[in-house]
Amino acid sequence: MDLHLRRESAERTIEIGFPGYAIGGLSVGEPRALTREVVESTLEHLPADKPRYLMGVGTPEEIVEYANLGIDMMDCVLPTRAARHACLYTSEGRVLIKNARYAADQRPADPNCSCSVCRRYTRAYLRHLFAAGELTAAILATHHNVHFYLDIMRQIREAIGFGHLAKFSSAMHARYAEGPA
Ligand SMILES: [Zn+2]
């Protein structure tokens, strides 16, 4: 979290010269505001014409937020780990599919998702698979979450093209601020 050491590290790494630069050691449990401060400060010292990679981020709204700051690449276990714990990321926010309210819900996990899980299965069926301890539940949830994340990346590229990324970032924060349903 030492901004001066971050700067020195960036400068000395650039001196060696690499095709891209990573920002690591963050997203390990520190407060989100601190992560953002360190990323923003470090980004100033990294060349904008080379890929800048933020390790271990993140939630859908964090991905959009950091893309908006100039991060080009991210990686995270979240979409697959959350899926195994019955947490689905959807265009309407997070859905905790084990919740009893989905027991008879005949809608797809995400009505706006075109993945093969959302085209074929209902929330009620996914919930049943989780309740039964059926491994297929984790596989189907993972498939949906990865598809959803890839779609976010597609939307980010589109928003950059139209110059709307900051607006998209605010909309994502509003959507996920409410917490899981
Ligand atoms: Zn889906």
CSV table of C-alpha atoms and ligand atoms in Angstrom, one decimal:
chain,number,residue,atom,x,y,z
A,1,MET,CA,0.0,0.0,0.0
A,2,ASP,CA,3.1,2.2,-0.1
A,3,LEU,CA,2.5,4.6,-3.1
A,4,HIS,CA,6.2,5.6,-3.3
A,5,LEU,CA,7.4,2.0,-3.5
A,6,ARG,CA,4.7,1.3,-6.1
A,7,ARG,CA,6.1,4.2,-8.1
A,8,GLU,CA,9.7,3.0,-7.8
A,9,SER,CA,8.6,-0.5,-8.8
A,10,ALA,CA,6.8,0.9,-11.9
A,11,GLU,CA,9.7,3.0,-13.0
A,12,ARG,CA,12.3,0.3,-12.6
A,13,THR,CA,10.1,-2.3,-14.3
A,14,ILE,CA,9.6,0.1,-17.2
A,15,GLU,CA,13.3,0.7,-17.4
A,16,ILE,CA,13.8,-3.0,-18.1
A,17,GLY,CA,11.0,-2.8,-20.7
A,18,PHE,CA,8.1,-5.3,-21.0
A,19,PRO,CA,5.2,-5.8,-23.5
A,20,GLY,CA,2.7,-5.1,-20.6
A,21,TYR,CA,2.6,-4.3,-16.9
A,22,ALA,CA,0.7,-5.9,-14.0
A,23,ILE,CA,-0.5,-4.4,-10.8
A,24,GLY,CA,-0.6,-7.1,-8.1
A,25,GLY,CA,-0.8,-7.4,-4.3
A,26,LEU,CA,-4.3,-6.0,-4.2
A,27,SER,CA,-7.8,-7.4,-3.8
A,28,VAL,CA,-6.5,-9.5,-0.9
A,29,GLY,CA,-9.1,-8.2,1.6
A,30,GLU,CA,-8.1,-4.5,1.9
A,31,PRO,CA,-10.9,-1.9,1.8
A,32,ARG,CA,-12.2,-1.2,-1.8
A,33,ALA,CA,-11.5,2.5,-1.5
A,34,LEU,CA,-7.8,1.7,-0.7
A,35,THR,CA,-7.5,-0.7,-3.7
A,36,ARG,CA,-8.9,2.0,-6.0
A,37,GLU,CA,-6.5,4.7,-4.5
A,38,VAL,CA,-3.4,2.4,-5.1
A,39,VAL,CA,-4.5,1.4,-8.6
A,40,GLU,CA,-5.2,5.0,-9.6
A,41,SER,CA,-1.9,6.2,-8.3
A,42,THR,CA,0.1,3.3,-9.9
A,43,LEU,CA,-1.6,3.7,-13.2
A,44,GLU,CA,-0.2,7.2,-13.5
A,45,HIS,CA,3.3,5.7,-13.7
A,46,LEU,CA,2.5,2.9,-16.3
A,47,PRO,CA,2.5,3.6,-20.1
A,48,ALA,CA,-1.0,3.9,-21.5
A,49,ASP,CA,0.1,2.4,-24.8
A,50,LYS,CA,0.9,-1.0,-23.2
A,51,PRO,CA,-1.6,-3.4,-21.7
A,52,ARG,CA,-2.1,-2.8,-18.0
A,53,TYR,CA,-3.2,-5.8,-16.0
A,54,LEU,CA,-4.9,-5.7,-12.6
A,55,MET,CA,-4.6,-9.0,-10.8
A,56,GLY,CA,-7.5,-10.5,-8.9
A,57,VAL,CA,-10.4,-8.2,-9.8
A,58,GLY,CA,-13.3,-8.6,-9.5
A,59,THR,CA,-17.0,-8.1,-9.3
A,60,PRO,CA,-18.9,-7.0,-12.4
A,61,GLU,CA,-19.1,-3.4,-11.2
A,62,GLU,CA,-15.3,-3.4,-10.3
A,63,ILE,CA,-14.4,-4.6,-13.7
A,64,VAL,CA,-16.2,-1.8,-15.4
A,65,GLU,CA,-14.9,0.7,-12.8
A,66,TYR,CA,-11.2,-0.3,-13.4
A,67,ALA,CA,-11.7,-0.5,-17.2
A,68,ASN,CA,-12.9,3.1,-16.9
A,69,LEU,CA,-9.7,4.1,-15.1
A,70,GLY,CA,-7.6,2.5,-17.9
A,71,ILE,CA,-7.0,-1.1,-16.9
A,72,ASP,CA,-7.0,-3.4,-20.0
A,73,MET,CA,-6.9,-6.9,-18.4
A,74,MET,CA,-8.2,-8.5,-15.2
A,75,ASP,CA,-8.5,-12.0,-13.9
A,76,CYS,CA,-10.5,-13.4,-11.0
A,77,VAL,CA,-11.9,-16.6,-9.5
A,78,LEU,CA,-15.2,-14.9,-8.6
A,79,PRO,CA,-17.5,-16.0,-11.5
A,80,THR,CA,-16.6,-19.7,-11.0
A,81,ARG,CA,-16.3,-19.7,-7.2
A,82,ALA,CA,-19.5,-17.7,-6.8
A,83,ALA,CA,-21.2,-20.1,-9.2
A,84,ARG,CA,-20.2,-23.1,-7.1
A,85,HIS,CA,-21.7,-21.3,-4.1
A,86,ALA,CA,-25.0,-20.8,-5.9
A,87,CYS,CA,-24.5,-17.1,-6.6
A,88,LEU,CA,-25.5,-16.1,-10.1
A,89,TYR,CA,-24.5,-12.8,-11.6
A,90,THR,CA,-27.3,-11.4,-13.8
A,91,SER,CA,-28.3,-8.3,-15.6
A,92,GLU,CA,-30.7,-7.6,-12.7
A,93,GLY,CA,-28.0,-8.0,-10.0
A,94,ARG,CA,-26.9,-11.1,-8.0
A,95,VAL,CA,-29.3,-14.0,-7.6
A,96,LEU,CA,-28.7,-16.4,-4.7
A,97,ILE,CA,-30.4,-19.3,-6.4
A,98,LYS,CA,-30.7,-21.5,-3.3
A,99,ASN,CA,-33.2,-18.9,-1.8
A,100,ALA,CA,-36.7,-20.4,-1.3
A,101,ARG,CA,-38.2,-17.6,-3.3
A,102,TYR,CA,-37.0,-19.3,-6.5
A,103,ALA,CA,-38.5,-22.7,-5.7
A,104,ALA,CA,-41.3,-22.2,-8.3
A,105,ASP,CA,-39.7,-19.5,-10.4
A,106,GLN,CA,-40.2,-20.5,-14.0
A,107,ARG,CA,-38.0,-17.7,-15.4
A,108,PRO,CA,-34.4,-18.3,-16.6
A,109,ALA,CA,-31.6,-17.3,-14.3
A,110,ASP,CA,-31.2,-14.1,-16.3
A,111,PRO,CA,-34.0,-13.2,-18.7
A,112,ASN,CA,-31.6,-11.0,-20.6
A,113,CYS,CA,-28.9,-13.7,-21.0
A,114,SER,CA,-28.5,-15.8,-24.2
A,115,CYS,CA,-26.3,-18.6,-22.7
A,116,SER,CA,-27.4,-22.2,-23.2
A,117,VAL,CA,-28.3,-22.5,-19.5
A,118,CYS,CA,-30.7,-19.5,-19.6
A,119,ARG,CA,-32.2,-20.7,-22.8
A,120,ARG,CA,-32.9,-24.2,-21.4
A,121,TYR,CA,-33.4,-24.2,-17.6
A,122,THR,CA,-35.6,-22.4,-15.1
A,123,ARG,CA,-34.5,-20.9,-11.8
A,124,ALA,CA,-36.7,-23.5,-10.0
A,125,TYR,CA,-34.8,-26.3,-11.7
A,126,LEU,CA,-31.3,-24.8,-10.9
A,127,ARG,CA,-32.4,-24.3,-7.3
A,128,HIS,CA,-33.6,-27.9,-7.2
A,129,LEU,CA,-30.2,-29.1,-8.5
A,130,PHE,CA,-28.4,-27.1,-5.8
A,131,ALA,CA,-30.8,-28.3,-3.1
A,132,ALA,CA,-30.2,-31.9,-4.1
A,133,GLY,CA,-26.4,-31.5,-4.0
A,134,GLU,CA,-26.2,-32.4,-7.7
A,135,LEU,CA,-22.8,-31.5,-9.3
A,136,THR,CA,-24.6,-30.4,-12.5
A,137,ALA,CA,-25.8,-27.3,-10.5
A,138,ALA,CA,-22.3,-26.0,-10.2
A,139,ILE,CA,-21.5,-26.7,-13.8
A,140,LEU,CA,-24.6,-24.9,-15.1
A,141,ALA,CA,-24.1,-22.0,-12.8
A,142,THR,CA,-20.4,-21.7,-13.8
A,143,HIS,CA,-21.4,-21.7,-17.5
A,144,HIS,CA,-23.9,-18.9,-17.0
A,145,ASN,CA,-21.5,-16.7,-14.9
A,146,VAL,CA,-18.6,-17.1,-17.3
A,147,HIS,CA,-21.0,-16.2,-20.2
A,148,PHE,CA,-22.2,-13.2,-18.2
A,149,TYR,CA,-18.7,-12.0,-17.5
A,150,LEU,CA,-17.7,-12.3,-21.2
A,151,ASP,CA,-20.8,-10.3,-22.1
A,152,ILE,CA,-19.7,-7.6,-19.6
A,153,MET,CA,-16.3,-7.4,-21.4
A,154,ARG,CA,-18.2,-7.1,-24.8
A,155,GLN,CA,-20.3,-4.3,-23.3
A,156,ILE,CA,-17.2,-2.5,-22.0
A,157,ARG,CA,-15.6,-2.6,-25.5
A,158,GLU,CA,-18.9,-1.3,-27.0
A,159,ALA,CA,-19.1,1.5,-24.4
A,160,ILE,CA,-15.5,2.5,-25.1
A,161,GLY,CA,-16.4,2.7,-28.8
A,162,PHE,CA,-19.3,5.0,-28.1
A,163,GLY,CA,-17.5,7.0,-25.4
A,164,HIS,CA,-20.0,5.9,-22.7
A,165,LEU,CA,-17.8,3.9,-20.3
A,166,ALA,CA,-18.1,6.3,-17.3
A,167,LYS,CA,-21.9,6.2,-17.7
A,168,PHE,CA,-21.9,2.4,-17.9
A,169,SER,CA,-19.7,2.2,-14.8
A,170,SER,CA,-22.2,4.3,-12.7
A,171,ALA,CA,-25.1,2.2,-14.0
A,172,MET,CA,-23.3,-1.0,-12.9
A,173,HIS,CA,-22.6,0.3,-9.4
A,174,ALA,CA,-26.2,1.3,-9.0
A,175,ARG,CA,-27.3,-2.2,-10.1
A,176,TYR,CA,-25.1,-4.1,-7.7
A,177,ALA,CA,-25.3,-1.7,-4.7
A,178,GLU,CA,-28.5,-3.3,-3.6
A,179,GLY,CA,-26.9,-6.6,-2.7
A,180,PRO,CA,-28.1,-10.1,-3.6
A,181,ALA,CA,-31.7,-11.0,-4.1
B,1,ZN,ZN,-27.2,-17.3,-18.8
